[in-house]
């Protein structure tokens, strides 16, 4: 979806159309959830501090996010996807992979299916979507951003190598600024230059990630589209208006643990590992985790473990923190636990 949250706001409030819209709460610690294309022309981007967005675009209209509405529209779009294929893998409220190898509605090509889906989205929601059509997830993801907004870009199997050759290596998933810098030290700036390096050299330098880089440089991505992926982690976090000391975080840990616990009750899977996330005033991120012998069985137990993790933060006492998060990870199906216990009993016997 194109500038999804901002586009929903512009659709529902005609006075916002054609104006730079920034979806964010106002405040010193707020970040941008979404920016309309009018705001992006000023350099405003998602995840940018709201104060910086305001400096870049003083005439921007700030709108607080309304996730209930966004989720409702997302469900509409998902329903349209499912009319065309059962193989839909959501990435977020506004993005998904679709495998249309065997479409539910007869179609001459994947491109025709993408065109039909985009037309239905416009008709049903009044919003626009962009699509990338390609042989695999990696290429389709890049292609989906190629002609935004309201665009369609197709990369056929025989075009993959040429399409990738001139792309900056930073377009490869997992290649952030640090990895990009390491590759540039090797004289690698483009995917084509990366492709020229032997697999052995990449593995020797970057280990298993080197093998992944080699596959992506050759346009190889064998990951299937996986609908209804099981929950792996659930968390809740908050950025404070003022930086706090460690001992001042206790009530916030309890509050966020309650939110994460409530969310975890909506899935049949069970989380085993308790995770505490902190960000210092200097933007240093720390995580502490504990996997007890048995998964937390109650909110009180979950809170107690999360609070105990504060004692494992070995920073100077006067360190201040701007963010705290609490979560559950290492989710598994309940029967997996039962089977493991039975196996342990049999082994002991």
Tab-separated table of C-alpha atoms in Angstrom:
chain	number	residue	atom	x	y	z
A	1	UNK	CA	0.000	0.000	0.000
A	2	UNK	CA	1.201	3.516	-0.812
A	3	UNK	CA	1.937	5.698	2.264
A	4	UNK	CA	-0.753	3.600	3.915
A	5	UNK	CA	-1.610	5.384	7.174
A	6	UNK	CA	-1.275	8.841	5.619
A	7	UNK	CA	-3.344	7.793	2.601
A	8	UNK	CA	-6.151	6.533	4.841
A	9	UNK	CA	-6.158	9.884	6.647
A	10	UNK	CA	-6.281	11.803	3.360
A	11	UNK	CA	-9.073	9.579	2.055
A	12	UNK	CA	-11.192	10.071	5.169
A	13	UNK	CA	-10.555	13.820	5.516
A	14	UNK	CA	-10.788	15.631	2.156
A	15	UNK	CA	-9.161	18.744	3.674
A	16	UNK	CA	-5.883	16.783	3.933
A	17	UNK	CA	-5.697	15.829	0.269
A	18	UNK	CA	-2.752	17.356	-1.568
A	19	UNK	CA	-1.203	18.522	1.703
A	20	UNK	CA	1.901	17.177	3.491
A	21	UNK	CA	0.489	14.826	6.121
A	22	UNK	CA	2.593	13.299	8.899
A	23	UNK	CA	1.023	10.536	10.968
A	24	UNK	CA	2.586	10.940	14.422
A	25	UNK	CA	1.847	12.092	17.916
A	26	UNK	CA	3.371	15.458	18.685
A	27	UNK	CA	6.063	15.454	21.318
A	28	UNK	CA	9.794	15.491	21.872
A	29	UNK	CA	10.050	11.667	21.761
A	30	UNK	CA	7.475	10.902	19.094
A	31	UNK	CA	8.470	9.305	15.784
A	32	UNK	CA	6.818	9.412	12.374
A	33	UNK	CA	4.519	6.443	11.690
A	34	UNK	CA	3.907	7.463	8.064
A	35	UNK	CA	4.305	10.424	5.731
A	36	UNK	CA	2.274	11.325	2.668
A	37	UNK	CA	4.102	11.712	-0.614
A	38	UNK	CA	3.657	15.479	-0.327
A	39	UNK	CA	5.598	15.342	2.977
A	40	UNK	CA	8.228	12.979	1.583
A	41	UNK	CA	9.254	15.634	-0.919
A	42	UNK	CA	10.658	17.542	2.073
A	43	UNK	CA	12.651	14.518	3.252
A	44	UNK	CA	10.170	13.327	5.870
A	45	UNK	CA	10.315	9.545	6.363
A	46	UNK	CA	8.845	6.872	8.613
A	47	UNK	CA	10.668	6.292	11.937
A	48	UNK	CA	12.108	9.823	11.817
A	49	UNK	CA	11.779	11.874	15.035
A	50	UNK	CA	8.639	13.991	14.790
A	51	UNK	CA	10.579	17.124	15.767
A	52	UNK	CA	12.917	16.665	12.821
A	53	UNK	CA	9.950	16.124	10.491
A	54	UNK	CA	8.472	19.391	11.742
A	55	UNK	CA	11.742	21.218	11.039
A	56	UNK	CA	11.982	19.743	7.536
A	57	UNK	CA	8.364	20.564	6.711
A	58	UNK	CA	6.950	23.351	8.936
A	59	UNK	CA	3.644	23.355	7.017
A	60	UNK	CA	3.054	19.637	7.609
A	61	UNK	CA	-0.266	18.579	9.119
A	62	UNK	CA	0.333	16.224	12.045
A	63	UNK	CA	-2.363	13.595	12.570
A	64	UNK	CA	-2.315	11.144	15.501
A	65	UNK	CA	-2.385	7.506	14.328
A	66	UNK	CA	-5.649	5.567	14.444
A	67	UNK	CA	-4.625	1.924	14.235
A	68	UNK	CA	-8.188	0.653	14.597
A	69	UNK	CA	-9.057	2.242	11.254
A	70	UNK	CA	-5.823	1.100	9.615
A	71	UNK	CA	-6.409	-2.491	10.725
A	72	UNK	CA	-9.948	-2.397	9.325
A	73	UNK	CA	-8.658	-1.295	5.907
A	74	UNK	CA	-5.893	-3.887	6.096
A	75	UNK	CA	-8.526	-6.605	6.578
A	76	UNK	CA	-10.347	-5.343	3.467
A	77	UNK	CA	-7.152	-5.563	1.434
A	78	UNK	CA	-6.316	-9.015	2.825
A	79	UNK	CA	-9.758	-10.251	1.785
A	80	UNK	CA	-9.053	-9.081	-1.781
A	81	UNK	CA	-5.749	-10.976	-1.773
A	82	UNK	CA	-7.508	-14.150	-0.639
A	83	UNK	CA	-9.972	-13.906	-3.519
A	84	UNK	CA	-7.008	-14.494	-5.839
A	85	UNK	CA	-4.807	-16.934	-3.904
A	86	UNK	CA	-4.701	-18.873	-0.651
A	87	UNK	CA	-0.943	-18.278	-0.438
A	88	UNK	CA	-0.752	-14.869	1.251
A	89	UNK	CA	2.075	-14.073	3.690
A	90	UNK	CA	1.461	-10.771	5.509
A	91	UNK	CA	4.531	-8.732	6.419
A	92	UNK	CA	2.672	-5.886	8.126
A	93	UNK	CA	-0.693	-4.106	7.927
A	94	UNK	CA	0.191	-2.699	4.505
A	95	UNK	CA	2.395	-5.281	2.800
A	96	UNK	CA	2.299	-8.960	1.865
A	97	UNK	CA	3.794	-11.588	-0.402
A	98	UNK	CA	1.409	-13.478	-2.707
A	99	UNK	CA	2.186	-16.673	-4.593
A	100	UNK	CA	-0.067	-16.614	-7.661
A	101	UNK	CA	1.392	-19.633	-9.434
A	102	UNK	CA	-2.064	-21.220	-9.263
A	103	UNK	CA	-4.527	-18.321	-8.908
A	104	UNK	CA	-8.067	-18.968	-7.668
A	105	UNK	CA	-9.407	-16.637	-10.380
A	106	UNK	CA	-8.212	-17.713	-13.849
A	107	UNK	CA	-5.585	-15.305	-15.169
A	108	UNK	CA	-3.225	-15.263	-18.150
A	109	UNK	CA	-0.226	-14.186	-16.057
A	110	UNK	CA	1.029	-13.022	-12.673
A	111	UNK	CA	1.152	-9.508	-14.091
A	112	UNK	CA	-2.548	-9.646	-14.999
A	113	UNK	CA	-3.336	-10.897	-11.500
A	114	UNK	CA	-1.409	-8.026	-9.939
A	115	UNK	CA	-3.271	-5.542	-12.131
A	116	UNK	CA	-6.611	-7.065	-11.132
A	117	UNK	CA	-5.741	-6.934	-7.432
A	118	UNK	CA	-4.645	-3.308	-7.604
A	119	UNK	CA	-7.852	-2.358	-9.433
A	120	UNK	CA	-9.974	-4.112	-6.797
A	121	UNK	CA	-8.109	-2.371	-3.976
A	122	UNK	CA	-8.754	1.017	-5.573
A	123	UNK	CA	-12.421	0.163	-6.158
A	124	UNK	CA	-13.061	-1.245	-2.667
A	125	UNK	CA	-10.965	1.088	-0.503
A	126	UNK	CA	-10.326	4.226	-2.552
A	127	UNK	CA	-6.593	3.710	-1.987
A	128	UNK	CA	-3.680	2.806	-4.246
A	129	UNK	CA	-1.233	-0.081	-4.032
A	130	UNK	CA	2.027	-0.798	-5.819
A	131	UNK	CA	3.135	-4.278	-6.852
A	132	UNK	CA	6.313	-6.051	-7.842
A	133	UNK	CA	5.984	-9.188	-9.975
A	134	UNK	CA	9.000	-11.491	-10.007
A	135	UNK	CA	10.108	-15.131	-9.729
A	136	UNK	CA	10.840	-14.928	-5.980
A	137	UNK	CA	10.338	-12.904	-2.808
A	138	UNK	CA	13.667	-11.069	-2.887
A	139	UNK	CA	13.193	-9.664	-6.383
A	140	UNK	CA	9.470	-8.979	-5.911
A	141	UNK	CA	10.175	-6.976	-2.755
A	142	UNK	CA	12.622	-4.690	-4.551
A	143	UNK	CA	10.354	-4.411	-7.604
A	144	UNK	CA	7.371	-3.383	-5.463
A	145	UNK	CA	9.187	-0.145	-4.546
A	146	UNK	CA	10.301	0.591	-8.108
A	147	UNK	CA	7.317	2.528	-9.450
A	148	UNK	CA	5.708	3.858	-6.279
A	149	UNK	CA	3.173	5.289	-5.831
A	150	UNK	CA	0.396	3.458	-7.682
A	151	UNK	CA	2.891	1.500	-9.744
A	152	UNK	CA	3.588	-1.940	-11.153
A	153	UNK	CA	7.013	-3.315	-12.033
A	154	UNK	CA	7.681	-6.712	-13.573
A	155	UNK	CA	10.977	-8.616	-13.519
A	156	UNK	CA	10.792	-11.744	-15.648
A	157	UNK	CA	13.102	-14.692	-14.941
A	158	UNK	CA	15.410	-13.845	-17.835
A	159	UNK	CA	15.744	-10.239	-16.607
A	160	UNK	CA	16.823	-10.957	-13.022
A	161	UNK	CA	20.602	-10.737	-13.507
A	162	UNK	CA	20.457	-7.498	-15.485
A	163	UNK	CA	17.966	-5.993	-13.015
A	164	UNK	CA	20.247	-6.664	-10.063
A	165	UNK	CA	23.605	-5.754	-11.584
A	166	UNK	CA	23.554	-1.984	-11.021
A	167	UNK	CA	21.620	-1.983	-7.750
A	168	UNK	CA	23.457	-0.691	-4.641
A	169	UNK	CA	24.300	-3.542	-2.265
A	170	UNK	CA	22.286	-1.698	0.388
A	171	UNK	CA	19.122	-2.880	-1.387
A	172	UNK	CA	19.840	-6.463	-0.284
A	173	UNK	CA	17.879	-7.332	2.890
A	174	UNK	CA	20.198	-7.539	5.881
A	175	UNK	CA	22.798	-5.214	4.397
A	176	UNK	CA	22.665	-2.221	6.722
A	177	UNK	CA	25.128	0.645	7.010
A	178	UNK	CA	27.725	-1.421	8.884
A	179	UNK	CA	27.676	-4.319	6.416
A	180	UNK	CA	27.582	-1.904	3.507
A	181	UNK	CA	30.735	-0.296	4.856
A	182	UNK	CA	32.470	-3.675	5.140
A	183	UNK	CA	31.545	-4.520	1.545
A	184	UNK	CA	32.772	-1.147	0.327
A	185	UNK	CA	36.132	-1.913	1.959
A	186	UNK	CA	36.279	-4.830	-0.492
A	187	UNK	CA	35.470	-2.502	-3.395
A	188	UNK	CA	31.877	-3.743	-3.567
A	189	UNK	CA	29.284	-1.026	-4.162
A	190	UNK	CA	26.795	-2.759	-6.464
A	191	UNK	CA	25.150	-6.172	-6.592
A	192	UNK	CA	27.036	-6.857	-9.825
A	193	UNK	CA	30.365	-6.304	-8.054
A	194	UNK	CA	29.215	-8.564	-5.229
A	195	UNK	CA	28.309	-11.262	-7.743
A	196	UNK	CA	31.885	-11.253	-8.995
A	197	UNK	CA	33.255	-12.360	-5.606
A	198	UNK	CA	33.690	-16.126	-5.109
A	199	UNK	CA	31.403	-17.851	-2.623
A	200	UNK	CA	34.431	-19.084	-0.663
A	201	UNK	CA	35.731	-15.536	-0.185
A	202	UNK	CA	32.369	-14.280	1.084
A	203	UNK	CA	32.004	-17.209	3.488
A	204	UNK	CA	35.528	-16.741	4.786
A	205	UNK	CA	34.821	-13.057	5.495
A	206	UNK	CA	31.168	-13.135	6.617
A	207	UNK	CA	30.399	-16.761	7.524
A	208	UNK	CA	26.872	-18.023	6.803
A	209	UNK	CA	25.741	-14.508	5.863
A	210	UNK	CA	28.356	-14.569	3.112
A	211	UNK	CA	26.535	-17.530	1.550
A	212	UNK	CA	23.273	-15.576	1.760
A	213	UNK	CA	24.919	-12.595	0.053
A	214	UNK	CA	26.151	-14.879	-2.730
A	215	UNK	CA	22.644	-16.272	-3.328
A	216	UNK	CA	21.038	-12.822	-3.384
A	217	UNK	CA	23.682	-11.459	-5.760
A	218	UNK	CA	22.671	-14.218	-8.179
A	219	UNK	CA	18.959	-13.531	-7.681
A	220	UNK	CA	18.396	-16.797	-5.808
A	221	UNK	CA	15.699	-16.909	-3.135
A	222	UNK	CA	14.014	-20.252	-2.509
A	223	UNK	CA	11.862	-19.171	0.441
A	224	UNK	CA	8.239	-20.143	-0.133
A	225	UNK	CA	5.295	-17.842	0.547
A	226	UNK	CA	4.087	-19.031	3.954
A	227	UNK	CA	0.544	-18.069	4.957
A	228	UNK	CA	-0.430	-17.911	8.628
A	229	UNK	CA	3.074	-18.044	10.004
A	230	UNK	CA	3.052	-18.960	13.699
A	231	UNK	CA	3.718	-16.249	16.277
A	232	UNK	CA	7.412	-16.043	17.195
A	233	UNK	CA	7.433	-13.083	19.589
A	234	UNK	CA	5.124	-10.525	21.199
A	235	UNK	CA	6.267	-7.331	22.895
A	236	UNK	CA	5.222	-3.893	24.035
A	237	UNK	CA	7.490	-0.883	24.436
A	238	UNK	CA	7.290	2.797	25.298
A	239	UNK	CA	9.465	5.887	24.856
A	240	UNK	CA	9.326	8.286	27.795
A	241	UNK	CA	8.810	12.041	27.681
A	242	UNK	CA	11.824	12.334	30.058
A	243	UNK	CA	14.746	9.953	30.570
A	244	UNK	CA	14.384	7.792	33.698
A	245	UNK	CA	16.716	6.041	36.101
A	246	UNK	CA	16.697	2.254	36.295
A	247	UNK	CA	14.731	2.110	39.562
A	248	UNK	CA	12.091	4.368	38.042
A	249	UNK	CA	11.385	1.818	35.321
A	250	UNK	CA	9.663	-0.746	37.578
A	251	UNK	CA	6.062	0.525	37.169
A	252	UNK	CA	6.589	0.868	33.422
A	253	UNK	CA	7.896	-2.702	33.190
A	254	UNK	CA	4.734	-3.879	34.976
A	255	UNK	CA	2.493	-1.830	32.685
A	256	UNK	CA	4.152	-3.041	29.486
A	257	UNK	CA	4.283	-6.627	30.733
A	258	UNK	CA	0.515	-6.488	31.236
A	259	UNK	CA	0.008	-5.335	27.638
A	260	UNK	CA	2.327	-7.990	26.224
A	261	UNK	CA	0.716	-10.697	28.385
A	262	UNK	CA	-2.784	-9.722	27.216
A	263	UNK	CA	-1.649	-9.882	23.584
A	264	UNK	CA	-0.025	-13.279	24.138
A	265	UNK	CA	-3.339	-14.705	25.388
A	266	UNK	CA	-4.801	-14.255	21.905
A	267	UNK	CA	-2.608	-16.980	20.419
A	268	UNK	CA	-2.754	-20.684	21.308
A	269	UNK	CA	1.045	-20.798	21.252
A	270	UNK	CA	3.082	-20.424	24.439
A	271	UNK	CA	6.036	-18.075	24.908
A	272	UNK	CA	8.949	-19.461	26.910
A	273	UNK	CA	11.501	-16.638	26.951
A	274	UNK	CA	10.986	-13.313	28.765
A	275	UNK	CA	12.775	-10.380	27.131
A	276	UNK	CA	13.592	-6.934	28.504
A	277	UNK	CA	14.690	-4.196	26.094
A	278	UNK	CA	16.219	-0.875	27.127
A	279	UNK	CA	17.486	2.152	25.243
A	280	UNK	CA	19.727	4.608	27.075
A	281	UNK	CA	19.648	8.379	26.719
A	282	UNK	CA	22.656	7.941	24.424
A	283	UNK	CA	20.593	5.555	22.209
A	284	UNK	CA	22.507	2.454	23.269
A	285	UNK	CA	20.188	-0.574	23.048
A	286	UNK	CA	20.411	-3.415	25.564
A	287	UNK	CA	18.418	-6.635	25.816
A	288	UNK	CA	18.253	-9.096	28.674
A	289	UNK	CA	16.366	-12.390	28.533
A	290	UNK	CA	15.586	-15.446	30.610
A	291	UNK	CA	14.109	-18.798	29.643
A	292	UNK	CA	12.722	-20.415	32.815
A	293	UNK	CA	12.292	-24.181	33.168
A	294	UNK	CA	8.559	-23.748	32.563
A	295	UNK	CA	6.857	-20.947	30.594
A	296	UNK	CA	5.362	-18.128	32.706
A	297	UNK	CA	1.938	-19.360	33.819
A	298	UNK	CA	0.467	-16.031	34.949
A	299	UNK	CA	0.836	-12.287	34.553
A	300	UNK	CA	2.344	-12.036	38.039
A	301	UNK	CA	5.004	-14.604	37.172
A	302	UNK	CA	5.725	-12.880	33.856
A	303	UNK	CA	6.035	-9.488	35.601
A	304	UNK	CA	8.320	-10.896	38.277
A	305	UNK	CA	10.720	-12.345	35.714
A	306	UNK	CA	10.697	-9.150	33.635
A	307	UNK	CA	11.450	-7.040	36.718
A	308	UNK	CA	14.241	-9.393	37.795
A	309	UNK	CA	15.966	-8.732	34.466
A	310	UNK	CA	16.469	-5.101	35.532
A	311	UNK	CA	19.050	-6.366	38.035
A	312	UNK	CA	21.088	-7.755	35.131
A	313	UNK	CA	21.602	-4.320	33.557
A	314	UNK	CA	25.208	-3.676	34.528
A	315	UNK	CA	25.452	0.016	33.709
A	316	UNK	CA	26.419	2.910	36.037
A	317	UNK	CA	23.629	3.742	38.560
A	318	UNK	CA	23.070	7.243	37.161
A	319	UNK	CA	22.463	5.958	33.620
A	320	UNK	CA	19.154	7.227	32.270
A	321	UNK	CA	16.864	5.406	29.883
A	322	UNK	CA	14.585	6.766	27.181
A	323	UNK	CA	12.783	3.517	26.265
A	324	UNK	CA	11.794	0.222	27.843
A	325	UNK	CA	10.152	-2.809	26.274
A	326	UNK	CA	8.918	-6.132	27.632
A	327	UNK	CA	8.166	-9.190	25.553
A	328	UNK	CA	7.783	-12.935	25.186
A	329	UNK	CA	9.652	-14.932	22.565
A	330	UNK	CA	10.564	-18.522	21.743
A	331	UNK	CA	6.919	-19.423	21.155
A	332	UNK	CA	5.930	-23.049	20.615
A	333	UNK	CA	2.758	-25.113	20.347
A	334	UNK	CA	1.538	-26.519	23.706
A	335	UNK	CA	1.750	-30.119	22.453
A	336	UNK	CA	5.462	-29.643	21.738
A	337	UNK	CA	6.021	-29.118	25.462
A	338	UNK	CA	3.984	-32.210	26.360
A	339	UNK	CA	5.887	-34.345	23.854
A	340	UNK	CA	9.215	-33.084	25.219
A	341	UNK	CA	8.166	-33.956	28.772
A	342	UNK	CA	7.051	-37.455	27.727
A	343	UNK	CA	10.344	-38.003	25.938
A	344	UNK	CA	12.259	-36.889	29.046
A	345	UNK	CA	10.290	-39.331	31.241
A	346	UNK	CA	10.888	-42.205	28.815
A	347	UNK	CA	14.588	-41.345	28.633
A	348	UNK	CA	14.866	-41.383	32.398
A	349	UNK	CA	13.037	-44.730	32.562
